[in-house]
Amino acid sequence: MGHPPLEFCDCYKDSPDFRETLKCYELELERTSKFLKELIKDGNSVINAIKGYSLAVQKFSQTLSAFQFDFIGDSLTDDEVNIAESFQEFAGLLQEVEHDRMMLVQNASDLLIKPLEKFRKEQISATKEKKKKFEKESEKYYSQLEKHLSISARKKDSQLQEADELVEKERQNFYESSVEYVYQIHQVQDRKKFDVVEPVLAFLHSILTLNNLTVEMTQDFMPYKQELQLSLQNTRNHYESTCEELEDLMKRVKHPSYISKMQNFFPMEGFLFCQEKRALGASWVKYYCKYSKEKKQLIMVPCEQRPSVKQSPTILTLKSCIRRKTESIDKRFCFDVETVERNAPVTFQALADGDRKLWMEAMDGKEPVMELNETGFKFVQKCINCIETEGNFTQEGVYRTVGSNIQVQRLLNAFFDSTSSTDVNLHSSDWEVKTITSALKFYLRSLSEPIMTYDLHRDLICAAKSDNPDVRLSEIHSLTYKLPGKNRQMLELLINHLGKVCSHSDENLMTPSNMAVVFGPTLMRAKEETVAAMLDIKFQNIVVEILIEDYEKTNLMLIDQFSSMLFMLPNITTQLSQPLVLGKIILIIIDCIGELE
């Protein structure tokens, strides 16, 4: 449906596929920029051309109708579908009221033109600046790299060290500019969903409200307007929660330690120079290589294609890999590979010493986590009891308001590191409500595996993407019964509590949708942190929102089923002495208890 996500880790590899994907996003950015220019131009025509108002509105509606949103990912939420169809809805409405010859309000420019121009200047222009910086740093880095690789190994150590530092500095600058460029592209792709639609919505509302429209026409538009505003707000909330996760991932990806860590998750790949012996001597040829540990295969894609010959990738099966000593060759960062296909070893040159180490490690770490155990259940239950018994769930923004990190850690240490965790009194004035709620969320996020397990994560996301709300609801509830016993028990405990909190949303402003934004990433997360996984956070929120909204209804259904099945047995009290009746009662009770568990 949309473009493939740009992963931050691909910035480091800078593969041809990455460049090709980046080009697709740049074309989409240019298309959006041209669309905004046309939209702004048409808006001004509507504002200024009173006599030709009908024709201007018709053109404006056609422009809106022709534009299609491109979304990242393989599926859309109901809110995104609503937003994606909004321009078509707007266009249909304009065509319906064209003959009324309405006059625009004087502040139409503030409602429509200025926000769109602001978006173009602040978002699209910023992305173009990031692109210029990325291209500049890319040129500087590869230029410096070519000079660096041609340096003789017989140079003085101080000169070699200085050259290493210089190329590393350029590499880091290039890497940072690449990551920042990719991040800015994702920002524009997400922000345009609401930053472009909201001004158009406000502009249309001014047309319908302040001009010669009938009351009936205005009343017909209001329900859709409210629905769209809710979709925009929900999309904004999803964006804000996703944005925080993306920023955190970007910061960790920038850290040098992440580069080596990537080897645990991705096949080793990158640029290598291969020594090839020819009639007139040896030469170094640049390849983009991918190594599969499982198959022990090295795929070499030539970077310098010959015009007359189409070169296909070379596949080598590895037998061994040995570091090449510096004194044996007038090149740095070299290593030899013995393969099944070739009799003599193949010599490769990496881009740096650290890069060589990564290749060699590929060819032959986690913080302490919490556990879902008895202590954890006691902690969660204590937190819930404190919040519910003292009426703290009516506080505005409960669970959204964040407590002090120092106080949160102090509470967790007092409970989990203490020999007598039962002595911790959460009702004491030492602990603020926001400290308790933040500690509860921190515990759940620190589990080695989320409450809604990795095994069910993909199935739950797919269920949330279903177009049919009834199927979506039944599949999500069905999947929760596949959770391990402890996980399901904890989930029911939490959802029951969150349902009570949300029932006071008129006081605390925490609707099921708002609460799901907080607990979606807490109760669910993908096993690997990628941009694609971050973009699915909105569907995680939908799963949790459905559970909160329908938890009470689901439990009542089970209770009603249990009651109705009992009442189906006639004269129970007088027939308990009969073995068949008593056995039937026992079977019914066992079935209902199994469902409730």
PDB file of C-alpha atoms in Angstrom, residues 180-409:
ATOM      1  CA  GLU A 180      18.730  12.941  10.813  1.00  0.00           C
ATOM      2  CA  TYR A 181      17.587  13.101   7.168  1.00  0.00           C
ATOM      3  CA  VAL A 182      15.677   9.803   7.465  1.00  0.00           C
ATOM      4  CA  TYR A 183      14.121  10.984  10.748  1.00  0.00           C
ATOM      5  CA  GLN A 184      12.995  14.273   9.152  1.00  0.00           C
ATOM      6  CA  ILE A 185      11.441  12.394   6.223  1.00  0.00           C
ATOM      7  CA  HIS A 186       9.367  10.270   8.600  1.00  0.00           C
ATOM      8  CA  GLN A 187       8.341  13.415  10.478  1.00  0.00           C
ATOM      9  CA  VAL A 188       6.958  15.033   7.312  1.00  0.00           C
ATOM     10  CA  GLN A 189       5.206  11.829   6.235  1.00  0.00           C
ATOM     11  CA  ASP A 190       3.414  11.599   9.596  1.00  0.00           C
ATOM     12  CA  ARG A 191       2.758  15.298  10.241  1.00  0.00           C
ATOM     13  CA  LYS A 192       1.126  15.949   6.903  1.00  0.00           C
ATOM     14  CA  LYS A 193      -1.721  13.646   7.951  1.00  0.00           C
ATOM     15  CA  PHE A 194      -3.004  16.316  10.305  1.00  0.00           C
ATOM     16  CA  ASP A 195      -1.015  19.503   9.514  1.00  0.00           C
ATOM     17  CA  VAL A 196      -2.395  19.536   5.958  1.00  0.00           C
ATOM     18  CA  VAL A 197      -5.892  18.236   6.650  1.00  0.00           C
ATOM     19  CA  GLU A 198      -6.671  20.439   9.668  1.00  0.00           C
ATOM     20  CA  PRO A 199      -6.328  23.797   7.824  1.00  0.00           C
ATOM     21  CA  VAL A 200      -8.508  22.539   4.988  1.00  0.00           C
ATOM     22  CA  LEU A 201     -11.074  21.339   7.518  1.00  0.00           C
ATOM     23  CA  ALA A 202     -11.105  24.738   9.245  1.00  0.00           C
ATOM     24  CA  PHE A 203     -11.411  26.517   5.887  1.00  0.00           C
ATOM     25  CA  LEU A 204     -14.359  24.403   4.825  1.00  0.00           C
ATOM     26  CA  HIS A 205     -16.050  24.940   8.157  1.00  0.00           C
ATOM     27  CA  SER A 206     -15.794  28.721   7.682  1.00  0.00           C
ATOM     28  CA  ILE A 207     -17.399  28.369   4.246  1.00  0.00           C
ATOM     29  CA  LEU A 208     -20.291  26.340   5.611  1.00  0.00           C
ATOM     30  CA  THR A 209     -20.808  28.445   8.747  1.00  0.00           C
ATOM     31  CA  LEU A 210     -20.321  32.054   7.658  1.00  0.00           C
ATOM     32  CA  ASN A 211     -21.842  32.050   4.199  1.00  0.00           C
ATOM     33  CA  ASN A 212     -25.278  31.612   2.717  1.00  0.00           C
ATOM     34  CA  LEU A 213     -25.632  27.913   3.475  1.00  0.00           C
ATOM     35  CA  THR A 214     -28.850  26.503   4.780  1.00  0.00           C
ATOM     36  CA  VAL A 215     -29.106  25.328   8.374  1.00  0.00           C
ATOM     37  CA  GLU A 216     -29.787  21.847   7.107  1.00  0.00           C
ATOM     38  CA  MET A 217     -26.505  21.774   5.149  1.00  0.00           C
ATOM     39  CA  THR A 218     -24.529  22.941   8.166  1.00  0.00           C
ATOM     40  CA  GLN A 219     -26.178  20.396  10.430  1.00  0.00           C
ATOM     41  CA  ASP A 220     -25.402  17.624   7.948  1.00  0.00           C
ATOM     42  CA  PHE A 221     -21.727  18.548   7.983  1.00  0.00           C
ATOM     43  CA  MET A 222     -21.306  18.800  11.781  1.00  0.00           C
ATOM     44  CA  PRO A 223     -21.354  15.033  12.607  1.00  0.00           C
ATOM     45  CA  TYR A 224     -18.713  14.330   9.989  1.00  0.00           C
ATOM     46  CA  LYS A 225     -16.653  17.277  11.208  1.00  0.00           C
ATOM     47  CA  GLN A 226     -16.725  15.957  14.774  1.00  0.00           C
ATOM     48  CA  GLU A 227     -15.846  12.462  13.631  1.00  0.00           C
ATOM     49  CA  LEU A 228     -12.930  13.770  11.580  1.00  0.00           C
ATOM     50  CA  GLN A 229     -11.706  15.949  14.442  1.00  0.00           C
ATOM     51  CA  LEU A 230     -11.701  12.883  16.683  1.00  0.00           C
ATOM     52  CA  SER A 231      -9.768  10.962  14.030  1.00  0.00           C
ATOM     53  CA  LEU A 232      -7.272  13.816  13.746  1.00  0.00           C
ATOM     54  CA  GLN A 233      -6.835  13.948  17.515  1.00  0.00           C
ATOM     55  CA  ASN A 234      -6.402  10.182  17.751  1.00  0.00           C
ATOM     56  CA  THR A 235      -3.880  10.252  14.904  1.00  0.00           C
ATOM     57  CA  ARG A 236      -2.030  13.091  16.617  1.00  0.00           C
ATOM     58  CA  ASN A 237      -1.957  11.080  19.865  1.00  0.00           C
ATOM     59  CA  HIS A 238      -0.624   8.035  18.014  1.00  0.00           C
ATOM     60  CA  TYR A 239       1.951  10.251  16.330  1.00  0.00           C
ATOM     61  CA  GLU A 240       3.131  11.737  19.626  1.00  0.00           C
ATOM     62  CA  SER A 241       3.568   8.325  21.254  1.00  0.00           C
ATOM     63  CA  THR A 242       5.309   6.967  18.134  1.00  0.00           C
ATOM     64  CA  CYS A 243       7.479  10.081  17.880  1.00  0.00           C
ATOM     65  CA  GLU A 244       8.828   9.585  21.406  1.00  0.00           C
ATOM     66  CA  GLU A 245       9.786   6.001  20.597  1.00  0.00           C
ATOM     67  CA  LEU A 246      11.365   7.057  17.281  1.00  0.00           C
ATOM     68  CA  GLU A 247      13.417   9.777  18.947  1.00  0.00           C
ATOM     69  CA  ASP A 248      14.636   7.342  21.578  1.00  0.00           C
ATOM     70  CA  LEU A 249      15.536   4.786  18.896  1.00  0.00           C
ATOM     71  CA  MET A 250      17.336   7.437  16.831  1.00  0.00           C
ATOM     72  CA  LYS A 251      19.456   8.497  19.826  1.00  0.00           C
ATOM     73  CA  ARG A 252      20.412   4.885  20.547  1.00  0.00           C
ATOM     74  CA  VAL A 253      21.196   4.223  16.891  1.00  0.00           C
ATOM     75  CA  LYS A 254      23.574   7.211  16.879  1.00  0.00           C
ATOM     76  CA  HIS A 255      25.555   5.738  19.778  1.00  0.00           C
ATOM     77  CA  PRO A 256      28.749   3.897  18.678  1.00  0.00           C
ATOM     78  CA  SER A 257      27.869   0.838  20.762  1.00  0.00           C
ATOM     79  CA  TYR A 258      24.797   0.256  18.602  1.00  0.00           C
ATOM     80  CA  ILE A 259      26.913  -0.381  15.513  1.00  0.00           C
ATOM     81  CA  SER A 260      28.468  -3.532  16.943  1.00  0.00           C
ATOM     82  CA  LYS A 261      25.157  -4.568  18.485  1.00  0.00           C
ATOM     83  CA  MET A 262      23.531  -4.559  15.032  1.00  0.00           C
ATOM     84  CA  GLN A 263      25.438  -7.721  14.184  1.00  0.00           C
ATOM     85  CA  ASN A 264      23.227  -9.675  16.584  1.00  0.00           C
ATOM     86  CA  PHE A 265      20.096  -8.766  14.637  1.00  0.00           C
ATOM     87  CA  PHE A 266      21.050  -8.267  10.990  1.00  0.00           C
ATOM     88  CA  PRO A 267      23.156 -10.181   8.456  1.00  0.00           C
ATOM     89  CA  MET A 268      26.570  -8.564   8.054  1.00  0.00           C
ATOM     90  CA  GLU A 269      26.683  -6.371   4.992  1.00  0.00           C
ATOM     91  CA  GLY A 270      28.537  -3.373   3.637  1.00  0.00           C
ATOM     92  CA  PHE A 271      31.269  -2.286   1.242  1.00  0.00           C
ATOM     93  CA  LEU A 272      34.476  -4.324   0.811  1.00  0.00           C
ATOM     94  CA  PHE A 273      37.388  -4.033  -1.603  1.00  0.00           C
ATOM     95  CA  CYS A 274      38.460  -7.352  -3.111  1.00  0.00           C
ATOM     96  CA  GLN A 275      41.968  -7.987  -4.456  1.00  0.00           C
ATOM     97  CA  GLU A 276      41.725  -9.470  -7.931  1.00  0.00           C
ATOM     98  CA  LYS A 277      44.805 -10.747  -9.721  1.00  0.00           C
ATOM     99  CA  ARG A 278      44.955  -9.970 -13.422  1.00  0.00           C
ATOM    100  CA  ALA A 279      47.500 -10.255 -16.229  1.00  0.00           C
ATOM    101  CA  LEU A 280      49.045  -6.855 -15.578  1.00  0.00           C
ATOM    102  CA  GLY A 281      48.977  -7.169 -11.777  1.00  0.00           C
ATOM    103  CA  ALA A 282      46.563  -7.062  -8.914  1.00  0.00           C
ATOM    104  CA  SER A 283      43.790  -4.483  -8.593  1.00  0.00           C
ATOM    105  CA  TRP A 284      41.254  -3.658  -5.885  1.00  0.00           C
ATOM    106  CA  VAL A 285      37.571  -3.860  -6.910  1.00  0.00           C
ATOM    107  CA  LYS A 286      34.753  -2.403  -4.823  1.00  0.00           C
ATOM    108  CA  TYR A 287      31.830  -4.703  -3.902  1.00  0.00           C
ATOM    109  CA  TYR A 288      28.737  -4.416  -1.748  1.00  0.00           C
ATOM    110  CA  CYS A 289      28.811  -7.651   0.237  1.00  0.00           C
ATOM    111  CA  LYS A 290      26.216  -9.512   2.298  1.00  0.00           C
ATOM    112  CA  TYR A 291      27.164 -12.429   4.550  1.00  0.00           C
ATOM    113  CA  SER A 292      24.654 -15.010   5.811  1.00  0.00           C
ATOM    114  CA  LYS A 293      25.833 -16.802   8.952  1.00  0.00           C
ATOM    115  CA  GLU A 294      23.272 -19.565   8.537  1.00  0.00           C
ATOM    116  CA  LYS A 295      24.306 -20.486   4.981  1.00  0.00           C
ATOM    117  CA  LYS A 296      27.939 -19.336   5.309  1.00  0.00           C
ATOM    118  CA  GLN A 297      27.506 -17.551   2.010  1.00  0.00           C
ATOM    119  CA  LEU A 298      29.062 -14.256   0.937  1.00  0.00           C
ATOM    120  CA  ILE A 299      27.160 -12.454  -1.826  1.00  0.00           C
ATOM    121  CA  MET A 300      29.294  -9.886  -3.690  1.00  0.00           C
ATOM    122  CA  VAL A 301      27.522  -7.250  -5.815  1.00  0.00           C
ATOM    123  CA  PRO A 302      29.963  -5.263  -8.020  1.00  0.00           C
ATOM    124  CA  CYS A 303      29.640  -1.507  -7.597  1.00  0.00           C
ATOM    125  CA  GLU A 304      31.420  -0.598 -10.855  1.00  0.00           C
ATOM    126  CA  GLN A 305      29.398  -2.155 -13.671  1.00  0.00           C
ATOM    127  CA  ARG A 306      31.072  -2.554 -17.050  1.00  0.00           C
ATOM    128  CA  PRO A 307      29.039  -0.860 -19.821  1.00  0.00           C
ATOM    129  CA  SER A 308      29.241  -3.776 -22.258  1.00  0.00           C
ATOM    130  CA  VAL A 309      28.916  -6.650 -19.784  1.00  0.00           C
ATOM    131  CA  LYS A 310      26.106  -7.278 -17.293  1.00  0.00           C
ATOM    132  CA  GLN A 311      27.776  -8.592 -14.146  1.00  0.00           C
ATOM    133  CA  SER A 312      25.739 -10.812 -11.845  1.00  0.00           C
ATOM    134  CA  PRO A 313      26.473 -11.153  -8.106  1.00  0.00           C
ATOM    135  CA  THR A 314      29.249 -13.538  -7.054  1.00  0.00           C
ATOM    136  CA  ILE A 315      28.361 -16.088  -4.357  1.00  0.00           C
ATOM    137  CA  LEU A 316      31.141 -17.635  -2.273  1.00  0.00           C
ATOM    138  CA  THR A 317      30.764 -20.366   0.362  1.00  0.00           C
ATOM    139  CA  LEU A 318      33.126 -19.766   3.256  1.00  0.00           C
ATOM    140  CA  LYS A 319      35.485 -22.347   4.773  1.00  0.00           C
ATOM    141  CA  SER A 320      37.555 -20.050   6.988  1.00  0.00           C
ATOM    142  CA  CYS A 321      38.511 -16.421   7.588  1.00  0.00           C
ATOM    143  CA  ILE A 322      41.956 -15.154   8.672  1.00  0.00           C
ATOM    144  CA  ARG A 323      43.143 -11.644   9.482  1.00  0.00           C
ATOM    145  CA  ARG A 324      45.815 -10.428   7.105  1.00  0.00           C
ATOM    146  CA  LYS A 325      48.941  -9.169   8.838  1.00  0.00           C
ATOM    147  CA  THR A 326      49.927  -5.607   7.913  1.00  0.00           C
ATOM    148  CA  GLU A 327      53.511  -6.517   7.075  1.00  0.00           C
ATOM    149  CA  SER A 328      52.350  -9.062   4.496  1.00  0.00           C
ATOM    150  CA  ILE A 329      50.516  -6.510   2.309  1.00  0.00           C
ATOM    151  CA  ASP A 330      50.752  -2.807   1.576  1.00  0.00           C
ATOM    152  CA  LYS A 331      47.133  -2.230   2.584  1.00  0.00           C
ATOM    153  CA  ARG A 332      45.393  -1.801   5.902  1.00  0.00           C
ATOM    154  CA  PHE A 333      42.279  -3.487   7.302  1.00  0.00           C
ATOM    155  CA  CYS A 334      42.719  -6.656   5.217  1.00  0.00           C
ATOM    156  CA  PHE A 335      41.623 -10.234   5.848  1.00  0.00           C
ATOM    157  CA  ASP A 336      41.773 -13.474   3.849  1.00  0.00           C
ATOM    158  CA  VAL A 337      38.840 -15.784   3.195  1.00  0.00           C
ATOM    159  CA  GLU A 338      39.101 -19.420   2.082  1.00  0.00           C
ATOM    160  CA  THR A 339      36.131 -20.528  -0.003  1.00  0.00           C
ATOM    161  CA  VAL A 340      34.785 -23.712  -1.542  1.00  0.00           C
ATOM    162  CA  GLU A 341      34.649 -22.185  -5.004  1.00  0.00           C
ATOM    163  CA  ARG A 342      38.254 -20.905  -5.243  1.00  0.00           C
ATOM    164  CA  ASN A 343      41.567 -22.663  -4.703  1.00  0.00           C
ATOM    165  CA  ALA A 344      43.465 -19.635  -3.412  1.00  0.00           C
ATOM    166  CA  PRO A 345      42.376 -17.407  -0.519  1.00  0.00           C
ATOM    167  CA  VAL A 346      40.453 -14.227  -1.398  1.00  0.00           C
ATOM    168  CA  THR A 347      41.821 -11.026   0.133  1.00  0.00           C
ATOM    169  CA  PHE A 348      39.386  -8.311   1.216  1.00  0.00           C
ATOM    170  CA  GLN A 349      39.966  -4.800   2.537  1.00  0.00           C
ATOM    171  CA  ALA A 350      37.464  -3.368   4.999  1.00  0.00           C
ATOM    172  CA  LEU A 351      36.750   0.340   5.471  1.00  0.00           C
ATOM    173  CA  ALA A 352      38.317   0.538   8.933  1.00  0.00           C
ATOM    174  CA  ASP A 353      39.812  -1.651  11.650  1.00  0.00           C
ATOM    175  CA  GLY A 354      36.511  -1.746  13.550  1.00  0.00           C
ATOM    176  CA  ASP A 355      34.715  -2.693  10.343  1.00  0.00           C
ATOM    177  CA  ARG A 356      37.178  -5.546   9.782  1.00  0.00           C
ATOM    178  CA  LYS A 357      36.524  -6.851  13.290  1.00  0.00           C
ATOM    179  CA  LEU A 358      32.795  -6.904  12.596  1.00  0.00           C
ATOM    180  CA  TRP A 359      33.254  -8.818   9.362  1.00  0.00           C
ATOM    181  CA  MET A 360      35.546 -11.349  11.017  1.00  0.00           C
ATOM    182  CA  GLU A 361      33.220 -11.851  13.965  1.00  0.00           C
ATOM    183  CA  ALA A 362      30.332 -12.409  11.586  1.00  0.00           C
ATOM    184  CA  MET A 363      32.244 -14.962   9.491  1.00  0.00           C
ATOM    185  CA  ASP A 364      33.635 -17.754  12.054  1.00  0.00           C
ATOM    186  CA  GLY A 365      24.606  -7.813  26.500  1.00  0.00           C
ATOM    187  CA  LYS A 366      21.029  -6.636  28.020  1.00  0.00           C
ATOM    188  CA  GLU A 367      20.102  -4.798  31.171  1.00  0.00           C
ATOM    189  CA  PRO A 368      18.694  -6.701  34.172  1.00  0.00           C
ATOM    190  CA  VAL A 369      15.006  -7.223  33.632  1.00  0.00           C
ATOM    191  CA  MET A 370      11.995  -7.607  35.864  1.00  0.00           C
ATOM    192  CA  GLU A 371      10.132 -10.911  36.027  1.00  0.00           C
ATOM    193  CA  LEU A 372       6.412 -11.684  36.082  1.00  0.00           C
ATOM    194  CA  ASN A 373       6.436 -13.435  39.467  1.00  0.00           C
ATOM    195  CA  GLU A 374       4.667 -13.334  42.813  1.00  0.00           C
ATOM    196  CA  THR A 375       6.528 -10.186  43.886  1.00  0.00           C
ATOM    197  CA  GLY A 376       5.494  -8.451  40.669  1.00  0.00           C
ATOM    198  CA  PHE A 377       1.828  -9.355  41.205  1.00  0.00           C
ATOM    199  CA  LYS A 378       2.003  -8.034  44.770  1.00  0.00           C
ATOM    200  CA  PHE A 379       3.532  -4.793  43.538  1.00  0.00           C
ATOM    201  CA  VAL A 380       0.914  -4.250  40.812  1.00  0.00           C
ATOM    202  CA  GLN A 381      -1.937  -5.099  43.190  1.00  0.00           C
ATOM    203  CA  LYS A 382      -0.598  -2.679  45.809  1.00  0.00           C
ATOM    204  CA  CYS A 383      -0.342   0.115  43.244  1.00  0.00           C
ATOM    205  CA  ILE A 384      -3.896  -0.541  42.008  1.00  0.00           C
ATOM    206  CA  ASN A 385      -5.300  -0.693  45.555  1.00  0.00           C
ATOM    207  CA  CYS A 386      -3.633   2.615  46.439  1.00  0.00           C
ATOM    208  CA  ILE A 387      -4.996   4.352  43.343  1.00  0.00           C
ATOM    209  CA  GLU A 388      -8.520   2.964  43.694  1.00  0.00           C
ATOM    210  CA  THR A 389      -9.086   3.043  47.456  1.00  0.00           C
ATOM    211  CA  GLU A 390      -8.143   6.687  47.894  1.00  0.00           C
ATOM    212  CA  GLY A 391      -9.990   7.866  44.792  1.00  0.00           C
ATOM    213  CA  ASN A 392      -6.774   8.938  43.095  1.00  0.00           C
ATOM    214  CA  PHE A 393      -8.063   7.758  39.709  1.00  0.00           C
ATOM    215  CA  THR A 394     -10.153  10.927  39.434  1.00  0.00           C
ATOM    216  CA  GLN A 395      -7.030  13.100  39.228  1.00  0.00           C
ATOM    217  CA  GLU A 396      -6.664  14.805  35.859  1.00  0.00           C
ATOM    218  CA  GLY A 397      -4.208  13.030  33.572  1.00  0.00           C
ATOM    219  CA  VAL A 398      -3.696  10.040  35.870  1.00  0.00           C
ATOM    220  CA  TYR A 399      -1.165   7.631  34.275  1.00  0.00           C
ATOM    221  CA  ARG A 400      -0.317  10.255  31.644  1.00  0.00           C
ATOM    222  CA  THR A 401       1.402  12.536  34.181  1.00  0.00           C
ATOM    223  CA  VAL A 402       4.985  11.318  34.685  1.00  0.00           C
ATOM    224  CA  GLY A 403       6.666  11.096  38.094  1.00  0.00           C
ATOM    225  CA  SER A 404      10.252  11.931  39.031  1.00  0.00           C
ATOM    226  CA  ASN A 405      12.714   9.283  37.817  1.00  0.00           C
ATOM    227  CA  ILE A 406      14.564   9.437  41.121  1.00  0.00           C
ATOM    228  CA  GLN A 407      11.393   8.836  43.137  1.00  0.00           C
ATOM    229  CA  VAL A 408      10.238   6.064  40.778  1.00  0.00           C
ATOM    230  CA  GLN A 409      13.544   4.228  41.143  1.00  0.00           C
TER     231      GLN A 409
END
